[in-house]
Each structure stands twice: as C-alpha cells, then as structure tokens.
Short mmCIF file of C-alpha atoms in Angstrom, two decimals:
data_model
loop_
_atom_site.label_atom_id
_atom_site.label_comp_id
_atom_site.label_asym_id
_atom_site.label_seq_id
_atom_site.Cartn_x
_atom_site.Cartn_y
_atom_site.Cartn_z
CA UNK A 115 -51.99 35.18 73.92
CA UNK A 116 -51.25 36.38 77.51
CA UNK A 117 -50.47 39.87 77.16
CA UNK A 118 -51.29 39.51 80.92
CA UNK A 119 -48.83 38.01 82.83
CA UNK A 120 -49.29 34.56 84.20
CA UNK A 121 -52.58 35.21 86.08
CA UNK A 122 -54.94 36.44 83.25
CA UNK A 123 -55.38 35.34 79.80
CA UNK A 124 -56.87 36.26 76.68
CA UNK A 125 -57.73 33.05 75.04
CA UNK A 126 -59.19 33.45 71.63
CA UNK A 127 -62.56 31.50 70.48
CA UNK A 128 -61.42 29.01 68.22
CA UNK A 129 -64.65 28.75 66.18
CA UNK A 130 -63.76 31.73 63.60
CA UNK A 131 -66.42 34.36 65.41
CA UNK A 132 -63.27 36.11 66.81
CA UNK A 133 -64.50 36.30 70.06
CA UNK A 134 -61.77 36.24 73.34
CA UNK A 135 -62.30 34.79 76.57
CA UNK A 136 -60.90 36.68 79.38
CA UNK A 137 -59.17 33.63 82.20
CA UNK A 138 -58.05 34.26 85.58
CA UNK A 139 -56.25 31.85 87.57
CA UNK A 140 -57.31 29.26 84.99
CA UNK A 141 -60.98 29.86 85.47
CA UNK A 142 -63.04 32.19 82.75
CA UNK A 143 -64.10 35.06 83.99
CA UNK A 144 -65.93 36.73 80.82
CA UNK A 145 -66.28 36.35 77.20
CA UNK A 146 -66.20 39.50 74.36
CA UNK A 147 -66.96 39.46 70.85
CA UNK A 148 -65.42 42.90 69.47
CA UNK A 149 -67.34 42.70 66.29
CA UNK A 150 -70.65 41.52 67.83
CA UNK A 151 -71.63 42.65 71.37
CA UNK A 152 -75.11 40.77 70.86
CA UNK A 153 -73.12 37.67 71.20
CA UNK A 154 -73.33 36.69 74.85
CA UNK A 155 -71.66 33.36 75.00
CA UNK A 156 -72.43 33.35 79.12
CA UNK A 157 -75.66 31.97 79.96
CA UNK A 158 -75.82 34.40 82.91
CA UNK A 159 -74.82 37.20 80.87
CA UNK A 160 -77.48 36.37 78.58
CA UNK A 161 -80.26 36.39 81.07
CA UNK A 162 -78.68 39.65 82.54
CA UNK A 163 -79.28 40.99 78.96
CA UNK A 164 -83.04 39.08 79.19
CA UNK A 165 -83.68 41.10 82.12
CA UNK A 166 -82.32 44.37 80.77
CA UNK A 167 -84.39 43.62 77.63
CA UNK A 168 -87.85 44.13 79.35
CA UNK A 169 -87.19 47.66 80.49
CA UNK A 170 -88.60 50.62 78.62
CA UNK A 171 -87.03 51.80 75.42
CA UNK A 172 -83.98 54.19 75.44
CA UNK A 173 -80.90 54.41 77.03
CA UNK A 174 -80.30 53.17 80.93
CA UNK A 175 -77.94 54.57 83.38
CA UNK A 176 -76.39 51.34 84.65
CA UNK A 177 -73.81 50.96 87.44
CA UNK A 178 -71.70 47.66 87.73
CA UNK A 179 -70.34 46.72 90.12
CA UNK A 180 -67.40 44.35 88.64
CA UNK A 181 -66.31 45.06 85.24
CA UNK A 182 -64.19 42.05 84.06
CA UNK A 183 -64.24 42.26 80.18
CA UNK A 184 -67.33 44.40 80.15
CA UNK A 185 -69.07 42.28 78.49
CA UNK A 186 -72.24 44.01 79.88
CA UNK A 187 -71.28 47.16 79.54
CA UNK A 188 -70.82 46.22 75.72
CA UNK A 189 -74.36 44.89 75.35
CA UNK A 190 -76.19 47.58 76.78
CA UNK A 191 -73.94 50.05 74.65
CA UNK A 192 -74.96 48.78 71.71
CA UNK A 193 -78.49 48.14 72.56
CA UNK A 194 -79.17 50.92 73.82
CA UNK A 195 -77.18 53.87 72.45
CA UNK A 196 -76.24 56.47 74.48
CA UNK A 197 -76.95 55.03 78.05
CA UNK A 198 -74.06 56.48 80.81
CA UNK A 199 -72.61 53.39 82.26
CA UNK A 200 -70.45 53.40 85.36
CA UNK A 201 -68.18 50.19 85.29
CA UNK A 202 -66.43 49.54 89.39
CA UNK A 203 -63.35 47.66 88.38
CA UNK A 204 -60.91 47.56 91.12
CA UNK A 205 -58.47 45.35 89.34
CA UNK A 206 -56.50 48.63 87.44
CA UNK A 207 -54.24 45.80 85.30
CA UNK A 208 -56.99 43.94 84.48
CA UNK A 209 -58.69 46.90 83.20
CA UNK A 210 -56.10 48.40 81.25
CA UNK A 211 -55.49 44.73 79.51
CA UNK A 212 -58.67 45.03 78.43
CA UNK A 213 -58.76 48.95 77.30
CA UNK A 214 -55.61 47.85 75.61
CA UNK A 215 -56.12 44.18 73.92
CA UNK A 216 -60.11 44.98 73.72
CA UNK A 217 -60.62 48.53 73.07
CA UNK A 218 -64.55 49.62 73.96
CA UNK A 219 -66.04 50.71 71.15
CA UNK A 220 -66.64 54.22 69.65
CA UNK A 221 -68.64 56.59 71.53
CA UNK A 222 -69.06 54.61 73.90
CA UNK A 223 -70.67 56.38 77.40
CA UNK A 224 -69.22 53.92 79.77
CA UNK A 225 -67.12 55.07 82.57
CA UNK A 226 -64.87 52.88 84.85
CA UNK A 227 -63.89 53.97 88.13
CA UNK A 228 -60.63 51.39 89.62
CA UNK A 229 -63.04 51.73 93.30
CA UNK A 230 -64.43 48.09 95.14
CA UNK A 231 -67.68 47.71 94.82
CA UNK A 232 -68.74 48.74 98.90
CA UNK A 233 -66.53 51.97 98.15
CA UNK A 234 -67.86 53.06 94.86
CA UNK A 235 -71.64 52.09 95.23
CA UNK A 236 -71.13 54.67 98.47
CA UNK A 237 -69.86 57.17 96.62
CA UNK A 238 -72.99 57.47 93.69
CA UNK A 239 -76.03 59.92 93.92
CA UNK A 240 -79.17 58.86 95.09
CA UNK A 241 -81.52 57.79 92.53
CA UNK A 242 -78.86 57.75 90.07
CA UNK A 243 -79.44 54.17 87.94
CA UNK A 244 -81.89 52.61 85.87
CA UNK A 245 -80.38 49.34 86.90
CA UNK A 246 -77.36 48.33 89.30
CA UNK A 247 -75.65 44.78 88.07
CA UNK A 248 -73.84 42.91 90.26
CA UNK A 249 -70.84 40.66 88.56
CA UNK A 250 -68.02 40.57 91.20
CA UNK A 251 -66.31 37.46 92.55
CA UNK A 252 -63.61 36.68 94.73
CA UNK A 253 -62.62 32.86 93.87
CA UNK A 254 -65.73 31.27 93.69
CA UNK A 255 -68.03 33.27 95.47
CA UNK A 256 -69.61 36.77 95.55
CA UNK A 257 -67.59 39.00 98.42
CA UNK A 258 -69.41 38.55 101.66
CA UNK A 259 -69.33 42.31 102.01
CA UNK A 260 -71.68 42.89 98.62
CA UNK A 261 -74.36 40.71 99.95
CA UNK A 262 -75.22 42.36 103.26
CA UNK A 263 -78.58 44.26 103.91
CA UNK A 264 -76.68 46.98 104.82
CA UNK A 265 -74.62 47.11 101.31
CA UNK A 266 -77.74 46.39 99.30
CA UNK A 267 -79.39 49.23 101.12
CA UNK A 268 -77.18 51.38 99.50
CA UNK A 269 -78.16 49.85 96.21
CA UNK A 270 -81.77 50.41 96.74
CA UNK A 271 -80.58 54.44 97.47
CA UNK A 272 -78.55 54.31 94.57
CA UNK A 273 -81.94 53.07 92.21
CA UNK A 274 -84.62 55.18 91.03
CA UNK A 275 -87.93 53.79 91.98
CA UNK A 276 -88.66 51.68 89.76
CA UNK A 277 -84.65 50.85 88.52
CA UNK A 278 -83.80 47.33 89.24
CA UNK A 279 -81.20 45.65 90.98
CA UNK A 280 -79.68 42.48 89.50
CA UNK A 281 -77.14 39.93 91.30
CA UNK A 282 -74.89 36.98 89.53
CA UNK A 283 -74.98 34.45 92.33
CA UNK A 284 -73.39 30.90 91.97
CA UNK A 285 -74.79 28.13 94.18
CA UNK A 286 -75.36 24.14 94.92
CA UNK A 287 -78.17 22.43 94.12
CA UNK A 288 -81.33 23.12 97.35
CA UNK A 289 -80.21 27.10 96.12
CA UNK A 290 -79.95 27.70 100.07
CA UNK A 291 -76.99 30.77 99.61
CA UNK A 292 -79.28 32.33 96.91
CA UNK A 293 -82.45 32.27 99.56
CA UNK A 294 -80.27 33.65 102.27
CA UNK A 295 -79.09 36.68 99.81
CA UNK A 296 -82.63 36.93 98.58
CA UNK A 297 -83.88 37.38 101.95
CA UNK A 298 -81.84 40.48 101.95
CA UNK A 299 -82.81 41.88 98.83
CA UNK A 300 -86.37 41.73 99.71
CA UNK A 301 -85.73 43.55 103.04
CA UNK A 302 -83.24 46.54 101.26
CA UNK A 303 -84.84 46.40 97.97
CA UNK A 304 -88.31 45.37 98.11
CA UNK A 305 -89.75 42.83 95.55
CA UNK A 306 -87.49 39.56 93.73
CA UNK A 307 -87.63 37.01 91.24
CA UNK A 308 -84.87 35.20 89.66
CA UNK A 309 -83.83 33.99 86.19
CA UNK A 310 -81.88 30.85 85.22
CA UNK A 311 -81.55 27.79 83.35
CA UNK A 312 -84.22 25.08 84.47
CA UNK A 313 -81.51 22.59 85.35
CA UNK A 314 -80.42 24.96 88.02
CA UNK A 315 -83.61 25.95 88.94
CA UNK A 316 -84.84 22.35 89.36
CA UNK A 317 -81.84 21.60 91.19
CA UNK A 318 -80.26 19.64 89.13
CA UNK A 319 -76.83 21.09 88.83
CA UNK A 320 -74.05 24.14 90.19
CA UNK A 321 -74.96 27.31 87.84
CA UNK A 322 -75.66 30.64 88.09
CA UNK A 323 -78.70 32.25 89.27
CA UNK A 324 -79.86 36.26 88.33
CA UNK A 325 -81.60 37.38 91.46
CA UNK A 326 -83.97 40.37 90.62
CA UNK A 327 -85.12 43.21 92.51
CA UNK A 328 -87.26 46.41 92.03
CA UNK A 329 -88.21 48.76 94.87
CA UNK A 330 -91.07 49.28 92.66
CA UNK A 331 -93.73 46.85 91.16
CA UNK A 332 -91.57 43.87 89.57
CA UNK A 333 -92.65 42.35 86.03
CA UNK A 334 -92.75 38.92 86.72
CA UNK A 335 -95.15 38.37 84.01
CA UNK A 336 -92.87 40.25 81.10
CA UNK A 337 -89.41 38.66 82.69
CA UNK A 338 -91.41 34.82 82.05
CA UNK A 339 -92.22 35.95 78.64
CA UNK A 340 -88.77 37.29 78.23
CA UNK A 341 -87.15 33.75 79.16
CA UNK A 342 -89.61 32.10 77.07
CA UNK A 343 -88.05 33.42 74.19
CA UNK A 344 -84.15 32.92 75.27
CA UNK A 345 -81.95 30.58 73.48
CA UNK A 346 -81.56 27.90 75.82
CA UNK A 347 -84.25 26.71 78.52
CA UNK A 348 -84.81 29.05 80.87
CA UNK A 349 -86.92 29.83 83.66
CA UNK A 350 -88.02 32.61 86.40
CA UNK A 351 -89.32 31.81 89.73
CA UNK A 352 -91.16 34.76 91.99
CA UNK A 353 -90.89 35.24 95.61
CA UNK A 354 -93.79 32.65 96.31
CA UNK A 355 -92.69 30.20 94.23
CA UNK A 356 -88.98 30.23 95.70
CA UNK A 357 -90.44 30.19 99.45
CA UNK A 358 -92.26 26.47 98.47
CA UNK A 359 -88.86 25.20 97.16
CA UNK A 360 -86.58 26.40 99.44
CA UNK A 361 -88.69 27.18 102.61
CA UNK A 362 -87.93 30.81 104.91
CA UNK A 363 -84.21 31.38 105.26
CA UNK A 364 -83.10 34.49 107.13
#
C-alpha cells in the first residue's frame, strides 16, 4: 500500500507476523509490528532497546530526536509502562501517515512535537530525560548540525546526571566518522562506548553503530553482558578500546 504518495511507503512484512516497513525514497527507514512492539526487526533498533534494557526499572522520560515509525517509542511504551516520551518529527505527513495507517497504541504517553531536532532539543528543560535517542537522517547520513559539540551540549543539559545519550550513526569500514562524532560526545557528554554487530565492529562491513554516552559513570560492564545475550552477534567497545582501533581523531 502507499497511502503516502510516491515518496513513502508502507510495505507490509510478507512472513504472516503483520509487521509494516515504513520506505522513503526507496530506502527503509523503520519497521513496526502493531501487535508486537518487542519485535525489533532493525539490528540498531535492537541494540537501542539493549541499551535501554540495562537502565533501572520503571518508566524513562525519553526524548527522540527523529520519530520515523516510532518504532522506539513503541518499545519503550510497552516495556516500560507509563514512561513520557517526546518524539521530534519534523516531517508532519510522515507523521500523520503513521498516526493514521499505524495508530500508537492505547495509553500511550508519547508526545510528538513536528520541531527539527536543533530546534526542539533547545526548547526542553534542563535535566528533563532519562535518555535522549538520536534516529534522524538526511539521505544517508546523520544532519551535520546534530553532531556538533555545541548541539550535543545541549543534549548533555537536556540529561539528568546519570541519563544517557544514544546516537544511530552509519559508517565505512576504519569507523573514522563515528571517532570524529565520538570525540564530541566525550567533550559535551562525558563518558562513551558503543554497541554493534561484530562485523561492523571488526570492520568488516557498512552498518550501524549505537554510540553511548552518560555524563555520569557509564556501565560498560552491564552493556557487554547486555549484548552477550542479544540475538545476533554483538559487541561493545569502550573509549580505550576504540582509541587502539581507530587512533585520536578530533
């Protein structure tokens, strides 16, 4: 179906789960399962989740910054009952597609605000969220303007001490853009990691990479134990560890 119009689609899974993939300009952008929002058919979504998972019980105020499907959103709804959720969609159609075609579900707490991601991150309280997620892409890549120490500085005013910022980053093989945007967590933030599949880790293909970031003391320990027990194979690497392989980048 493309209730859409020619630039986004809602393609339905055709394994029977009745799960929908949401496609712009031919590429997939996120994937929903109405009847089971555990189901995370993303692999970066899934360590997103993995990340999530290791935080203390109860709900989570979580901002995102990109909304898409909400997959996300969905997850941590149902995981976590009750947890206010700010979604920063500035794509209006795409979000009313989705409110229309995949309606969130039932008491839900999430909120989405049709504001860019520099605009609405600006406009939140201090020490407002648990965790701050960011999902946004322009083409291929993450806007330039979300990965500047001055825009993650807001993110670190926006987290309460010990909330955690996490950032979807797609890069080559030699992970030399995820360094660079690392190097700017630690200096807004404070202390990273990141999570991914060992094949991207190692180097060995394009994928997606969940930098991690806590202005307070970061898990590493709990976040390898987490992976550990994820589906597919899947890795963390601390800051140490990420300065051997890919040397000091600025």
């Amino acid at each position: 179906m493309n209730p859409g119009g020619p630039d986004v689609q809602l393609v339905p899974d055709d394994d029977g789960r009745g799960g929908v993939t949401v496609v712009m300009d031919g590429s997939p952008q996120s994937h929903v399962s109405l009847d089971d929002p555990a189901y995370l058919a993303f692999e970066y979504v899934q360590h997103l989740a993995t990340v999530i998972d290791t935080l203390p019980d109860g709900p989570l105020a979580v901002t995102h910054v990109g909304g898409a499907a909400m997959t996300l959103a969905r997850y941590v709804s149902a995981a976590r009952p009750g947890s206010p959720q700010i979604v920063l969609e500035p794509n209006v159609a795409l979000t009313e597609l989705v409110r229309r075609e995949l309606p969130l579900p039932r008491r839900h707490r999430i909120r989405v605000r049709p504001q860019d991601g520099l605009t609405g991150v600006a406009g939140l309280a201090d020490a407002s969220a648990d965790v701050v997620v960011l999902d946004a892409y322009a083409g291929a890549r993450v806007p330039a303007e979300l990965t500047t120490v001055q825009f993650l500085t807001d993110v670190a005013r926006v987290l309460r001490p010990d909330g955690l910022a996490l950032l979807n980053l797609a890069d080559e093989p030699g992970l030399r853009y995820v360094a660079r945007v690392l190097a700017g967590l630690r200096e807004a933030v404070g202390e990273v990691a990141v999570i991914a599949s060992h094949e991207v880790l190692k180097g060995k293909r394009f994928g997606n990479v969940v930098a991690v970031a806590s202005g307070g003391a970061l898990d590493v320990t709990g976040l390898r134990r987490a992976a550990a027990r994820a589906p597919l194979p899947t890795g963390v690497r601390d800051a140490a560890q990420l300065a051997r392989q890919v040397g000091r980048v600025r």
